[in-house]
Amino acid sequence: MTKRGTKDGRGHRKAVAVVTAAGMLALGAVGYDAVAELQHAWAGRPYPVADPAAVAKHLDARTQTVYDALALPPGAALDRAPWDGSDDGITARIYDVCRPRGISHLLENMSDRGADEPRTATLDAGFTLTGITTPQAEEALRRARQALTGQGWTETAADDTGVTLRPPSTGPGSLAETVTVGFTPERGTLAVAAGTECARYPDDTPVDWEGKPTDLPSPTAPAQLRGH
């Protein structure tokens, strides 16, 4: 009768050696680059790191550029009571926007109660203008599209009431950005908003009890209408 290897015997050690050797051969077959890609896919690539205050200031400047390109006639003013859900002001969004990346978090992210990645946020800056007629908005949108694309911006979406553009360069943290201009005929308002992809903020960033950055600057754009 052949004696079987026990858990702590030679048979077990031999099996472990065979498995280890097979694993090494498999790693050698796919190559270290492929292994690294698999590890990234499982754990998820890290979010880019950027200072929220610097990003917010940069986005505010983006909206100023758009306002200048709109070249609106006199009469437009800042909407001091924008509708709920607008992107007015400078905000950091930390809920339901930056989920953990990677295959290991797949089931977690499929759940409505999926956790948000700690110390991450999207940044937004925007304002709403009021007192604008439909012809004025249409002309302003046409001017902005022509002016900004002429400066290297890329138009990613457009219709009769709005346009979404991507700037030709990035700001702090090299985050992907989009800028949207949308007209609401029923209200006579034109909203300008700039936002970024998710980013992780440095460990020394001041935060509130929710973990949201607290050192964001006040909006300054459009400078021509502030204080009016």
Coordinates of C-alpha atoms in Angstrom, one line a residue:
M1 CA 0.0 0.0 0.0
T2 CA 1.3 3.4 -0.9
K3 CA 1.5 5.8 2.0
R4 CA -0.2 9.1 1.4
G5 CA 1.5 12.4 2.3
T6 CA 0.0 14.0 5.4
K7 CA -0.6 17.7 6.0
D8 CA 2.8 18.2 7.5
G9 CA 4.6 15.4 5.6
R10 CA 6.7 15.1 2.5
G11 CA 3.7 14.8 0.3
H12 CA 2.3 18.2 1.3
R13 CA 5.7 19.8 0.9
K14 CA 6.0 18.3 -2.6
A15 CA 2.6 19.6 -3.6
V16 CA 3.4 23.1 -2.4
A17 CA 6.6 23.0 -4.3
V18 CA 4.8 22.0 -7.5
V19 CA 2.2 24.7 -7.1
T20 CA 4.8 27.3 -6.4
A21 CA 6.8 26.2 -9.4
A22 CA 3.7 26.4 -11.6
G23 CA 2.9 29.9 -10.3
M24 CA 6.4 31.1 -11.1
L25 CA 6.2 29.6 -14.6
A26 CA 2.8 31.3 -15.1
L27 CA 4.2 34.7 -14.0
G28 CA 7.1 34.2 -16.3
A29 CA 4.8 33.4 -19.1
V30 CA 2.6 36.5 -18.8
G31 CA 5.5 38.9 -17.9
Y32 CA 5.9 41.3 -15.1
D33 CA 4.2 44.1 -17.0
A34 CA 1.1 42.0 -17.4
V35 CA 1.2 41.1 -13.8
A36 CA 1.3 44.7 -12.8
E37 CA -1.7 45.4 -15.0
L38 CA -3.6 42.6 -13.3
Q39 CA -2.7 44.0 -9.9
H40 CA -3.9 47.5 -10.9
A41 CA -7.1 46.0 -12.3
W42 CA -7.7 44.1 -9.0
A43 CA -6.8 46.9 -6.5
G44 CA -7.8 49.8 -8.8
R45 CA -5.6 52.6 -10.0
P46 CA -5.2 55.4 -7.4
Y47 CA -7.0 58.7 -7.9
P48 CA -4.8 61.6 -8.9
V49 CA -3.8 63.9 -6.1
A50 CA -4.6 67.6 -6.1
D51 CA -5.0 70.5 -3.6
P52 CA -8.8 71.3 -3.5
A53 CA -8.2 75.0 -2.9
A54 CA -5.9 75.4 -5.9
V55 CA -8.2 73.4 -8.1
A56 CA -11.2 75.5 -7.1
K57 CA -9.4 78.7 -7.9
H58 CA -8.4 77.3 -11.2
L59 CA -12.0 76.3 -12.1
D60 CA -13.2 79.7 -11.0
A61 CA -10.8 81.2 -13.6
R62 CA -12.2 78.8 -16.2
T63 CA -15.7 80.2 -15.7
Q64 CA -14.4 83.7 -16.1
T65 CA -12.9 82.8 -19.4
V66 CA -16.2 81.4 -20.5
Y67 CA -18.1 84.5 -19.4
D68 CA -15.7 86.7 -21.4
A69 CA -16.3 84.5 -24.5
L70 CA -20.1 84.8 -24.1
A71 CA -19.8 88.6 -24.6
L72 CA -23.3 89.2 -23.2
P73 CA -25.0 92.6 -23.7
P74 CA -25.7 94.8 -20.8
G75 CA -28.6 93.7 -18.6
A76 CA -27.4 90.3 -17.5
A77 CA -27.0 89.9 -13.7
L78 CA -26.0 87.2 -11.3
D79 CA -28.9 85.2 -10.1
R80 CA -28.8 85.6 -6.3
A81 CA -31.4 82.8 -5.7
P82 CA -30.6 80.0 -8.2
W83 CA -32.8 77.0 -8.4
D84 CA -32.0 74.1 -6.0
G85 CA -29.4 71.7 -7.5
S86 CA -27.5 74.4 -9.3
D87 CA -23.7 74.4 -9.4
D88 CA -23.4 78.0 -8.2
G89 CA -20.5 78.8 -6.0
I90 CA -17.5 76.6 -5.3
T91 CA -18.2 73.1 -4.0
A92 CA -16.5 69.8 -3.2
R93 CA -18.7 66.8 -3.7
I94 CA -17.7 63.7 -1.6
Y95 CA -20.8 61.5 -1.7
D96 CA -21.7 59.1 -4.5
V97 CA -19.1 60.4 -6.9
C98 CA -15.8 58.8 -6.1
R99 CA -16.2 55.1 -5.5
P100 CA -13.3 52.7 -4.8
R101 CA -11.7 51.5 -8.0
G102 CA -10.8 48.0 -9.0
I103 CA -12.4 44.6 -9.5
S104 CA -12.1 43.8 -5.8
H105 CA -14.7 46.5 -5.1
L106 CA -17.1 45.4 -7.9
L107 CA -19.8 44.0 -5.7
E108 CA -19.5 46.8 -3.2
N109 CA -19.9 49.4 -5.9
M110 CA -23.0 47.7 -7.3
S111 CA -24.8 48.3 -4.0
D112 CA -26.7 51.5 -3.4
R113 CA -24.8 51.6 0.0
G114 CA -21.4 51.3 -1.6
A115 CA -18.7 53.2 0.3
D116 CA -17.1 56.3 -1.1
E117 CA -13.3 56.4 -1.4
P118 CA -11.9 58.3 1.6
R119 CA -10.5 61.8 1.1
T120 CA -11.7 62.1 -2.5
A121 CA -14.0 64.6 -4.1
T122 CA -15.0 66.3 -7.4
L123 CA -14.6 70.0 -7.5
D124 CA -17.0 72.4 -9.1
A125 CA -17.3 76.2 -9.7
G126 CA -20.1 78.0 -11.3
F127 CA -22.7 80.8 -11.5
T128 CA -26.1 81.5 -13.0
L129 CA -26.9 84.6 -15.0
T130 CA -30.4 86.0 -15.2
G131 CA -32.2 88.6 -17.4
I132 CA -31.3 86.9 -20.7
T133 CA -33.6 86.5 -23.6
T134 CA -33.6 83.5 -25.9
P135 CA -32.0 85.5 -28.9
Q136 CA -29.3 86.8 -26.6
A137 CA -28.5 83.4 -25.3
E138 CA -28.4 81.8 -28.7
E139 CA -26.0 84.5 -29.9
A140 CA -23.9 84.3 -26.8
L141 CA -23.6 80.5 -27.1
R142 CA -22.5 80.9 -30.7
R143 CA -19.9 83.4 -29.8
A144 CA -18.5 81.3 -27.0
R145 CA -18.3 78.2 -29.1
Q146 CA -16.5 80.0 -31.8
A147 CA -14.1 81.9 -29.5
L148 CA -13.2 78.9 -27.3
T149 CA -12.8 76.3 -30.0
G150 CA -10.6 78.9 -31.7
Q151 CA -8.4 78.9 -28.5
G152 CA -8.1 75.1 -28.6
W153 CA -11.0 74.0 -26.5
T154 CA -12.8 70.8 -27.6
E155 CA -16.6 70.8 -28.0
T156 CA -17.9 67.5 -26.7
A157 CA -21.7 68.2 -26.8
A158 CA -24.0 70.9 -28.0
D159 CA -27.6 71.7 -28.8
D160 CA -29.7 74.8 -29.1
T161 CA -29.7 75.5 -25.4
G162 CA -26.2 74.6 -24.3
V163 CA -22.7 73.4 -24.9
T164 CA -20.1 71.3 -23.1
L165 CA -16.4 71.9 -23.8
R166 CA -13.1 70.5 -22.6
P167 CA -10.2 73.0 -22.1
P168 CA -7.0 72.5 -24.0
S169 CA -4.9 72.2 -20.9
T170 CA -5.2 71.0 -17.3
G171 CA -4.7 72.7 -14.0
P172 CA -3.5 71.5 -10.6
G173 CA -3.1 67.7 -10.4
S174 CA -3.6 67.4 -14.2
L175 CA -7.3 66.6 -13.6
A176 CA -9.7 66.1 -16.5
E177 CA -12.1 69.1 -16.7
T178 CA -15.3 70.0 -18.4
V179 CA -17.1 73.3 -18.7
T180 CA -20.8 73.5 -19.4
V181 CA -23.0 76.4 -20.4
G182 CA -26.8 75.9 -20.4
F183 CA -29.7 78.2 -21.1
T184 CA -33.1 77.7 -19.5
P185 CA -35.7 79.6 -21.6
E186 CA -38.5 79.4 -19.1
R187 CA -36.4 81.2 -16.5
G188 CA -34.3 83.4 -18.7
T189 CA -31.1 82.1 -17.0
L190 CA -27.8 81.0 -18.3
A191 CA -25.7 78.7 -16.1
V192 CA -21.9 78.3 -16.4
A193 CA -20.2 75.5 -14.6
A194 CA -16.7 74.0 -14.5
G195 CA -15.9 70.7 -12.9
T196 CA -13.2 68.0 -12.5
E197 CA -12.9 64.3 -12.3
C198 CA -12.5 62.7 -8.9
A199 CA -9.2 63.5 -7.1
R200 CA -7.6 62.6 -3.8
Y201 CA -6.6 65.5 -1.6
P202 CA -3.4 65.7 0.4
D203 CA -3.4 64.4 4.0
D204 CA -2.8 67.9 5.4
T205 CA -5.9 69.3 3.7
P206 CA -8.3 70.9 6.4
V207 CA -11.6 69.1 6.4
D208 CA -14.9 69.3 8.4
W209 CA -16.5 66.5 10.4
E210 CA -17.7 64.9 7.1
G211 CA -14.3 64.8 5.6
K212 CA -15.1 67.6 3.1
P213 CA -12.3 70.2 2.4
T214 CA -12.9 73.5 4.2
D215 CA -10.3 75.8 2.8
L216 CA -12.1 76.4 -0.6
P217 CA -11.9 80.0 -1.8
S218 CA -14.9 82.2 -2.5
P219 CA -16.0 82.6 -6.1
T220 CA -14.8 85.7 -8.0
A221 CA -16.1 85.0 -11.5
P222 CA -17.7 86.8 -13.3
A223 CA -15.6 89.7 -11.9
Q224 CA -17.7 92.2 -13.9
L225 CA -20.8 91.4 -12.0
R226 CA -19.6 90.8 -8.4
G227 CA -20.7 93.4 -6.0
H228 CA -23.6 94.6 -8.3

